[in-house]
CSV table of C-alpha atoms and ligand atoms in Angstrom, one decimal:
chain,number,residue,atom,x,y,z
Q,1,UNK,CA,61.5,161.9,63.4
Q,2,UNK,CA,64.5,163.2,65.3
Q,3,UNK,CA,65.4,166.7,64.2
Q,4,UNK,CA,68.9,167.8,65.1
Q,5,UNK,CA,69.4,170.5,62.5
Q,6,UNK,CA,68.2,173.6,64.3
Q,7,UNK,CA,71.1,175.8,63.2
Q,8,UNK,CA,69.8,175.3,59.6
Q,9,UNK,CA,66.2,176.2,60.6
Q,10,UNK,CA,63.8,175.5,63.4
Q,11,UNK,CA,60.2,174.2,63.4
Q,12,UNK,CA,57.8,177.1,64.0
Q,13,UNK,CA,56.5,176.9,67.6
Q,14,UNK,CA,52.7,176.7,68.3
Q,15,UNK,CA,52.6,180.3,69.6
Q,16,UNK,CA,54.1,181.6,66.3
Q,17,UNK,CA,51.7,179.5,64.2
Q,18,UNK,CA,48.7,180.8,66.2
Q,19,UNK,CA,50.0,184.4,66.0
Q,20,UNK,CA,50.3,184.2,62.2
Q,21,UNK,CA,46.9,182.7,61.9
Q,22,UNK,CA,45.3,185.3,64.1
Q,23,UNK,CA,47.0,188.1,62.3
Q,24,UNK,CA,45.9,186.8,58.9
Q,25,UNK,CA,42.3,186.6,60.1
Q,26,UNK,CA,42.1,189.7,62.2
Q,27,UNK,CA,44.9,192.0,61.3
Q,28,UNK,CA,45.3,192.0,57.5
Q,29,UNK,CA,45.2,195.7,57.0
Q,30,UNK,CA,48.0,197.6,55.3
Q,31,UNK,CA,49.9,199.3,58.2
Q,32,UNK,CA,50.1,202.5,56.1
Q,33,UNK,CA,46.3,202.8,55.8
Q,34,UNK,CA,44.9,205.5,57.9
Q,35,UNK,CA,41.7,203.6,58.9
Q,36,UNK,CA,41.1,201.3,61.8
Q,37,UNK,CA,42.1,198.1,60.1
Q,38,UNK,CA,45.4,199.7,59.1
Q,39,UNK,CA,46.0,201.0,62.6
Q,40,UNK,CA,45.5,197.6,64.0
Q,41,UNK,CA,48.3,196.3,61.8
Q,42,UNK,CA,50.5,199.2,62.8
Q,43,UNK,CA,49.9,198.4,66.5
Q,44,UNK,CA,50.9,194.8,66.0
Q,45,UNK,CA,54.1,196.0,64.3
Q,46,UNK,CA,54.9,198.5,67.1
Q,47,UNK,CA,54.4,195.9,69.7
Q,48,UNK,CA,56.7,193.5,67.9
Q,49,UNK,CA,59.4,196.2,67.7
Q,50,UNK,CA,59.2,196.7,71.4
Q,51,UNK,CA,59.5,193.0,72.0
Q,52,UNK,CA,62.5,192.7,69.6
Q,53,UNK,CA,64.3,195.7,71.1
Q,54,UNK,CA,63.8,194.3,74.6
Q,55,UNK,CA,65.1,190.9,73.7
Q,56,UNK,CA,68.1,191.4,71.4
Q,57,UNK,CA,70.8,192.4,73.9
Q,58,UNK,CA,70.3,189.4,76.0
Q,59,UNK,CA,70.4,191.6,79.2
Q,60,UNK,CA,67.7,193.5,81.1
Q,61,UNK,CA,68.5,196.6,79.1
Q,62,UNK,CA,66.6,197.1,75.9
Q,63,UNK,CA,68.6,198.0,72.7
Q,64,UNK,CA,69.2,201.7,72.5
Q,65,UNK,CA,68.1,202.4,69.0
Q,66,UNK,CA,65.5,201.2,66.4
Q,67,UNK,CA,64.7,198.0,64.6
Q,68,UNK,CA,63.5,197.4,61.1
Q,69,UNK,CA,61.9,194.2,59.9
Q,70,UNK,CA,63.4,192.6,56.9
Q,71,UNK,CA,62.9,189.4,54.8
Q,72,UNK,CA,65.6,187.7,56.9
Q,73,UNK,CA,69.3,188.0,57.9
Q,74,UNK,CA,70.6,187.9,54.3
Q,75,UNK,CA,68.8,191.2,53.7
Q,76,UNK,CA,69.8,192.6,57.1
Q,77,UNK,CA,73.4,191.8,56.5
Q,78,UNK,CA,73.3,193.3,53.0
Q,79,UNK,CA,71.5,196.4,54.3
Q,80,UNK,CA,74.0,196.9,57.1
Q,81,UNK,CA,77.3,196.3,55.2
Q,82,UNK,CA,76.4,198.0,51.9
Q,83,UNK,CA,74.8,200.8,53.9
Q,84,UNK,CA,77.8,201.3,56.1
Q,85,UNK,CA,80.0,201.4,52.9
Q,86,UNK,CA,77.9,204.2,51.5
Q,87,UNK,CA,78.6,206.2,54.6
Q,88,UNK,CA,82.3,205.4,54.8
Q,89,UNK,CA,83.5,209.0,54.4
Q,90,UNK,CA,86.6,208.2,52.3
Q,91,UNK,CA,87.8,205.5,54.6
Q,92,UNK,CA,88.3,202.2,52.7
Q,93,UNK,CA,89.2,199.5,55.2
Q,94,UNK,CA,86.8,196.8,56.5
Q,95,UNK,CA,87.8,194.2,59.2
Q,96,UNK,CA,85.9,191.0,59.2
Q,97,UNK,CA,86.5,187.3,59.8
Q,98,UNK,CA,87.1,184.3,57.5
Q,99,UNK,CA,84.2,182.4,59.0
Q,100,UNK,CA,81.3,184.6,58.0
Q,101,UNK,CA,78.1,183.3,56.4
Q,102,UNK,CA,77.9,183.9,52.6
Q,103,UNK,CA,75.4,186.7,53.1
Q,104,UNK,CA,78.3,188.6,54.7
Q,105,UNK,CA,81.3,187.0,52.8
Q,106,UNK,CA,79.8,187.6,49.4
Q,107,UNK,CA,78.8,191.2,50.2
Q,108,UNK,CA,82.4,191.8,51.2
Q,109,UNK,CA,83.5,190.4,47.8
Q,110,UNK,CA,81.3,193.0,46.1
Q,111,UNK,CA,82.8,195.8,48.1
Q,112,UNK,CA,86.3,194.5,47.4
Q,113,UNK,CA,85.5,194.8,43.7
Q,114,UNK,CA,84.4,198.4,44.3
Q,115,UNK,CA,87.9,199.2,45.7
Q,116,UNK,CA,87.5,198.6,49.4
Q,117,UNK,CA,90.2,196.8,51.4
Q,118,UNK,CA,88.8,193.8,53.3
Q,119,UNK,CA,90.8,192.2,56.0
Q,120,UNK,CA,89.7,188.7,56.9
Q,121,UNK,CA,91.0,187.1,60.1
Q,122,UNK,CA,90.8,183.3,60.8
Q,123,UNK,CA,90.4,181.8,64.2
Q,124,UNK,CA,92.9,179.0,63.4
Q,125,UNK,CA,95.7,181.6,63.7
Q,126,UNK,CA,95.0,182.4,67.3
Q,127,UNK,CA,95.2,180.4,70.5
Q,128,UNK,CA,91.8,181.1,71.8
Q,129,UNK,CA,88.6,183.1,71.3
Q,130,UNK,CA,89.8,186.1,73.4
Q,131,UNK,CA,93.0,186.3,71.4
Q,132,UNK,CA,90.9,186.2,68.2
Q,133,UNK,CA,88.7,189.1,69.5
Q,134,UNK,CA,91.9,191.0,70.4
Q,135,UNK,CA,93.2,190.4,66.8
Q,136,UNK,CA,90.0,191.8,65.3
Q,137,UNK,CA,90.4,195.0,67.5
Q,138,UNK,CA,94.1,195.3,66.7
Q,139,UNK,CA,93.4,195.1,62.9
Q,140,UNK,CA,91.2,198.3,63.2
Q,141,UNK,CA,93.0,201.5,62.2
Q,142,UNK,CA,92.2,205.1,61.2
Q,143,UNK,CA,91.3,204.0,57.7
Q,144,UNK,CA,88.7,201.5,59.0
Q,145,UNK,CA,85.0,202.4,58.9
Q,146,UNK,CA,83.4,199.0,59.5
Q,147,UNK,CA,84.0,195.8,61.5
Q,148,UNK,CA,81.7,192.9,60.7
Q,149,UNK,CA,81.9,189.8,62.8
Q,150,UNK,CA,79.4,187.0,63.6
Q,151,UNK,CA,78.5,186.4,67.2
Q,152,UNK,CA,78.2,182.7,66.8
Q,153,UNK,CA,79.4,180.6,63.8
Q,154,UNK,CA,76.7,178.5,62.2
Q,155,UNK,CA,79.0,175.6,61.4
Q,156,UNK,CA,80.7,175.0,64.8
Q,157,UNK,CA,79.1,177.3,67.3
Q,158,UNK,CA,82.4,179.3,67.6
Q,159,UNK,CA,81.6,182.2,69.9
Q,160,UNK,CA,82.8,185.8,69.9
Q,161,UNK,CA,82.1,188.0,72.9
Q,162,UNK,CA,80.5,190.9,71.1
Q,163,UNK,CA,80.1,193.0,74.2
Q,164,UNK,CA,83.9,192.8,74.8
Q,165,UNK,CA,84.7,193.4,71.1
Q,166,UNK,CA,82.3,196.4,70.9
Q,167,UNK,CA,83.8,198.0,74.0
Q,168,UNK,CA,87.4,197.6,72.9
Q,169,UNK,CA,86.8,198.9,69.4
Q,170,UNK,CA,84.8,201.9,70.6
Q,171,UNK,CA,87.4,202.8,73.2
Q,172,UNK,CA,90.0,203.2,70.4
Q,173,UNK,CA,87.9,204.3,67.4
Q,174,UNK,CA,84.6,205.7,68.3
Q,175,UNK,CA,83.3,206.2,64.8
Q,176,UNK,CA,84.0,202.8,63.5
Q,177,UNK,CA,80.7,201.0,62.8
Q,178,UNK,CA,80.4,197.5,64.4
Q,179,UNK,CA,78.1,195.1,62.6
Q,180,UNK,CA,77.2,191.8,64.2
Q,181,UNK,CA,75.6,188.9,62.3
Q,182,UNK,CA,73.8,187.5,65.3
Q,183,UNK,CA,71.6,184.9,63.6
Q,184,UNK,CA,72.9,182.0,65.7
Q,185,UNK,CA,73.4,184.0,68.8
Q,186,UNK,CA,70.0,185.8,69.0
Q,187,UNK,CA,68.2,184.9,72.4
Q,188,UNK,CA,71.1,182.6,73.3
Q,189,UNK,CA,74.0,184.9,74.0
Q,190,UNK,CA,74.6,188.6,75.0
Q,191,UNK,CA,74.8,190.8,72.0
Q,192,UNK,CA,76.3,194.3,71.4
Q,193,UNK,CA,76.8,196.2,68.1
Q,194,UNK,CA,75.8,199.3,66.1
Q,195,UNK,CA,74.1,197.1,63.6
Q,196,UNK,CA,72.8,193.7,64.5
Q,197,UNK,CA,71.3,191.2,62.1
Q,198,UNK,CA,68.9,188.4,63.2
Q,199,UNK,CA,66.6,185.9,61.5
Q,200,UNK,CA,63.2,184.6,62.6
Q,201,UNK,CA,63.5,181.0,61.3
Q,202,UNK,CA,66.3,180.1,63.7
Q,203,UNK,CA,64.1,180.8,66.8
Q,204,UNK,CA,60.9,178.9,65.8
Q,205,UNK,CA,59.3,181.8,63.9
Q,206,UNK,CA,58.2,181.5,60.2
Q,207,UNK,CA,60.8,181.9,57.5
Q,208,UNK,CA,61.0,185.1,55.5
Q,209,UNK,CA,61.2,187.5,58.4
Q,210,UNK,CA,64.3,188.9,60.1
Q,211,UNK,CA,65.4,192.2,61.7
Q,212,UNK,CA,68.2,194.7,61.6
Q,213,UNK,CA,68.8,196.6,64.8
Q,214,UNK,CA,70.3,200.1,64.3
Q,215,UNK,CA,71.9,201.8,67.3
Q,216,UNK,CA,70.8,205.4,68.1
Q,217,UNK,CA,73.0,207.9,66.1
Q,218,UNK,CA,74.0,205.4,63.4
Q,219,UNK,CA,72.8,206.4,60.0
Q,220,UNK,CA,72.6,204.1,57.0
Q,221,UNK,CA,70.8,204.5,53.7
Q,222,UNK,CA,68.0,202.0,52.8
Q,223,UNK,CA,68.9,199.1,50.5
Q,224,UNK,CA,65.5,199.3,48.7
Q,225,UNK,CA,63.8,202.2,47.0
Q,226,UNK,CA,60.1,202.4,47.4
Q,227,UNK,CA,57.2,203.6,49.5
Q,228,UNK,CA,59.2,204.6,52.5
Q,229,UNK,CA,57.8,202.2,55.1
Q,230,UNK,CA,59.6,201.7,58.4
Q,231,UNK,CA,60.9,205.2,58.6
Q,232,UNK,CA,62.2,205.1,55.1
Q,233,UNK,CA,64.7,202.4,56.0
Q,234,UNK,CA,62.9,199.4,54.6
Q,235,UNK,CA,60.3,200.0,51.9
Q,236,UNK,CA,57.7,197.5,51.2
Q,237,UNK,CA,54.3,196.8,52.8
Q,238,UNK,CA,55.1,195.3,56.2
Q,239,UNK,CA,54.3,191.5,56.4
Q,240,UNK,CA,52.3,191.9,59.6
Q,241,UNK,CA,51.5,188.2,59.8
Q,242,UNK,CA,55.2,187.2,59.8
Q,243,UNK,CA,56.0,190.1,62.2
Q,244,UNK,CA,53.3,188.8,64.6
Q,245,UNK,CA,54.7,185.3,64.3
Q,246,UNK,CA,58.3,186.5,64.9
Q,247,UNK,CA,57.1,188.5,68.0
Q,248,UNK,CA,55.3,185.4,69.4
Q,249,UNK,CA,58.4,183.2,68.8
Q,250,UNK,CA,60.6,185.7,70.7
Q,251,UNK,CA,58.2,185.8,73.6
Q,252,UNK,CA,57.9,182.0,73.6
Q,253,UNK,CA,61.6,181.2,73.2
Q,254,UNK,CA,63.0,179.0,75.9
Q,255,UNK,CA,66.4,177.6,74.7
Q,256,UNK,CA,68.2,177.8,78.0
Q,257,UNK,CA,72.0,177.4,78.0
Q,258,UNK,CA,72.0,174.9,80.8
Q,259,UNK,CA,69.7,172.6,78.9
Q,260,UNK,CA,71.9,172.8,75.8
Q,261,UNK,CA,75.0,172.2,77.8
Q,262,UNK,CA,73.4,169.1,79.3
Q,263,UNK,CA,72.6,167.8,75.8
Q,264,UNK,CA,76.1,168.6,74.5
Q,265,UNK,CA,77.8,166.9,77.4
Q,266,UNK,CA,75.6,163.8,77.0
Q,267,UNK,CA,76.3,163.7,73.2
Q,268,UNK,CA,80.1,164.0,73.8
Q,269,UNK,CA,80.0,161.3,76.4
Q,270,UNK,CA,78.2,158.9,74.1
Q,271,UNK,CA,80.4,159.8,71.1
Q,272,UNK,CA,83.5,159.0,73.1
Q,273,UNK,CA,82.5,155.3,72.8
Q,274,UNK,CA,83.0,155.4,69.1
Q,275,UNK,CA,86.6,155.2,68.0
Q,276,UNK,CA,88.2,158.0,65.9
Q,277,UNK,CA,85.8,160.8,66.3
Q,278,UNK,CA,87.4,164.3,66.3
Q,279,UNK,CA,85.5,167.2,67.9
Q,280,UNK,CA,85.5,170.4,65.8
Q,281,UNK,CA,83.7,172.6,68.4
Q,282,UNK,CA,85.9,173.5,71.3
Q,283,UNK,CA,84.8,174.2,74.9
Q,284,UNK,CA,84.3,177.9,74.1
Q,285,UNK,CA,81.7,177.2,71.4
Q,286,UNK,CA,78.0,177.7,72.3
Q,287,UNK,CA,76.5,174.4,73.5
Q,288,UNK,CA,73.6,174.1,71.1
Q,289,UNK,CA,75.9,173.5,68.0
Q,290,UNK,CA,78.3,170.5,68.0
Q,291,UNK,CA,80.5,169.8,65.0
Q,292,UNK,CA,82.5,166.6,64.9
Q,293,UNK,CA,84.3,164.5,62.2
Q,294,UNK,CA,83.6,160.8,62.0
Q,295,UNK,CA,86.9,159.8,60.5
Q,296,UNK,CA,86.6,157.4,57.5
Q,297,UNK,CA,82.9,158.2,56.9
Q,298,UNK,CA,82.2,161.0,54.5
Q,299,UNK,CA,79.5,163.5,55.6
Q,300,UNK,CA,77.0,162.7,52.9
Q,301,UNK,CA,77.2,158.9,53.6
Q,302,UNK,CA,76.6,159.6,57.3
Q,303,UNK,CA,73.8,162.0,56.6
Q,304,UNK,CA,71.9,159.6,54.3
Q,305,UNK,CA,72.5,156.7,56.7
Q,306,UNK,CA,71.0,158.7,59.5
Q,307,UNK,CA,68.1,159.8,57.3
Q,308,UNK,CA,67.1,156.1,56.9
Q,309,UNK,CA,66.1,156.2,60.5
Q,310,UNK,CA,64.6,159.7,60.2
Q,311,UNK,CA,67.4,161.4,62.0
Q,312,UNK,CA,68.2,164.7,60.6
Q,313,UNK,CA,71.6,166.5,61.0
Q,314,UNK,CA,73.8,168.6,58.7
Q,315,UNK,CA,77.1,168.1,57.0
Q,316,UNK,CA,78.2,171.5,58.1
Q,317,UNK,CA,76.4,174.5,56.9
Q,318,UNK,CA,73.1,173.9,55.1
Q,319,UNK,CA,73.7,177.0,53.1
Q,320,UNK,CA,76.8,175.6,51.4
Q,321,UNK,CA,74.8,172.6,50.1
Q,322,UNK,CA,77.7,170.1,49.7
Q,323,UNK,CA,80.1,172.9,48.5
Q,324,UNK,CA,83.2,173.1,50.6
Q,325,UNK,CA,82.7,176.3,52.5
Q,326,UNK,CA,86.2,177.0,53.7
Q,327,UNK,CA,84.9,178.0,57.1
Q,328,UNK,CA,86.0,174.8,58.8
Q,329,UNK,CA,89.5,175.3,57.3
Q,330,UNK,CA,89.6,178.8,58.8
Q,331,UNK,CA,88.7,177.3,62.1
Q,332,UNK,CA,91.7,174.9,61.9
Q,333,UNK,CA,89.9,171.7,60.7
Q,334,UNK,CA,91.9,169.8,58.1
Q,335,UNK,CA,90.3,169.2,54.6
Q,336,UNK,CA,90.2,165.4,55.4
Q,337,UNK,CA,88.3,166.0,58.6
Q,338,UNK,CA,86.0,168.6,57.0
Q,339,UNK,CA,84.9,166.0,54.5
Q,340,UNK,CA,83.7,163.9,57.4
Q,341,UNK,CA,82.1,166.7,59.4
Q,342,UNK,CA,78.7,166.3,61.0
Q,343,UNK,CA,76.9,169.2,62.6
Q,344,UNK,CA,74.3,168.4,65.3
Q,345,UNK,CA,72.3,171.5,66.5
Q,346,UNK,CA,69.8,171.4,69.3
Q,347,UNK,CA,66.5,173.1,70.2
Q,348,UNK,CA,65.1,173.0,73.7
Q,349,UNK,CA,62.8,170.1,72.8
Q,350,UNK,CA,65.5,167.6,72.0
Q,351,UNK,CA,66.0,164.8,74.4
Q,352,UNK,CA,68.7,162.4,75.6
Q,353,UNK,CA,66.8,159.5,74.1
Q,354,UNK,CA,67.1,161.2,70.7
Q,355,UNK,CA,70.9,161.5,71.3
Q,356,UNK,CA,71.0,157.8,72.1
Q,357,UNK,CA,69.3,157.0,68.8
Q,358,UNK,CA,71.7,159.3,66.9
Q,359,UNK,CA,74.8,157.9,68.4
Q,360,UNK,CA,73.6,154.3,68.0
Q,361,UNK,CA,73.0,154.9,64.3
Q,362,UNK,CA,76.4,156.7,63.9
Q,363,UNK,CA,78.1,153.6,65.5
Q,364,UNK,CA,76.3,151.2,63.2
Q,365,UNK,CA,77.2,153.4,60.1
Q,366,UNK,CA,80.8,153.5,61.2
Q,367,UNK,CA,80.9,149.7,61.5
Q,368,UNK,CA,79.3,149.2,58.1
Q,369,UNK,CA,81.5,151.7,56.3
Q,370,UNK,CA,84.8,151.2,58.0
Q,371,UNK,CA,84.6,147.4,57.7
H,1,PMP,N1,74.0,184.4,59.0
H,1,PMP,C1,74.1,183.2,59.6
H,1,PMP,C2,75.2,183.0,60.6
H,1,PMP,C3,73.2,182.2,59.3
H,1,PMP,O1,73.3,181.0,59.9
H,1,PMP,C4,72.2,182.4,58.3
H,1,PMP,C5,71.2,181.3,58.0
H,1,PMP,N2,71.8,180.1,57.6
H,1,PMP,C6,72.1,183.7,57.7
H,1,PMP,C7,73.0,184.6,58.1
H,1,PMP,C8,71.1,184.0,56.7
H,1,PMP,O2,69.8,184.1,57.3
H,1,PMP,P1,68.5,184.0,56.4
H,1,PMP,O3,68.2,182.6,56.1
H,1,PMP,O4,67.4,184.6,57.4
H,1,PMP,O5,68.7,184.9,55.2
């Protein structure tokens, strides 16, 4: 099997699997219980929090704030955005992008129905990534209480420098809350924000676990009412096994940028031998996600053809499941090219041999279909 769909999800690493097994056997207590078994679980959670806080910024400086564990980034994004809206203090404007994941985009639609003004900016209207970041900053005004932007787009790897964005926004409007959906950027790029959402299953942890980082001084209400776990911010008995797996996956993560760049360069070199391929991920995109259109071959046809040889890629975003997401359009890809888009996303274990097999099969499929 050749798995090249790591932006959809990743295979849990051995360290995470072991940590889950060990926690299930030896650390099954309720973290709220006052006895020794409960304390053991609480210690596991505290350790995982330290690990997550130390890792999220992508620099040597740990995140200055707290972290809550959630069921995944969908919950983290909902908690962040709906929470910020509850604390908006009569301001009504939100600035976001037109390339957000549905867990942000649909939450914005809910807020729009509640009377908020949502401004969505599309990268296709700007020359480069820096200009796009500037446009986001320039769209913020006195009536704005929230900026929500993804660090790395899941369909093409489009990258936003969140450190630069954060600094610029804060220099002009200190009390605007900056939320970053960092699912595809976590452990891969530097991150900065008041609220940062991440997900375990994109970094070789089990599914069903994610986190929301909350900067010191930022106050949001909980999404869920309940027993008041995690400082009242996320009720529900903590899934200590998943938290242990998430922590182990963070510690074991080794997706170095240089390695991804090497794989991307090799893929692009090989693809250049096939006529009429259009690249949808520009040079400023992160190197672990490569989106391209194989003109004349619809995505589903290509996907299923590759599947015959047990090669797994995506037609764009796995979350859109065949539905046109509109994200590629907002990134400047024509409808025709979007219909033929293929997303290849790497993990550190992928090899050049796997890319050879992928490109060979793409070439064969092109010949068969275009004939
Ligand atoms: N945001 C982005 C950018 C994503 O890629 C995903 C997962 N496809 C999510 C949010 C949702 O994450 P989860 O599956 O953990 O809910």
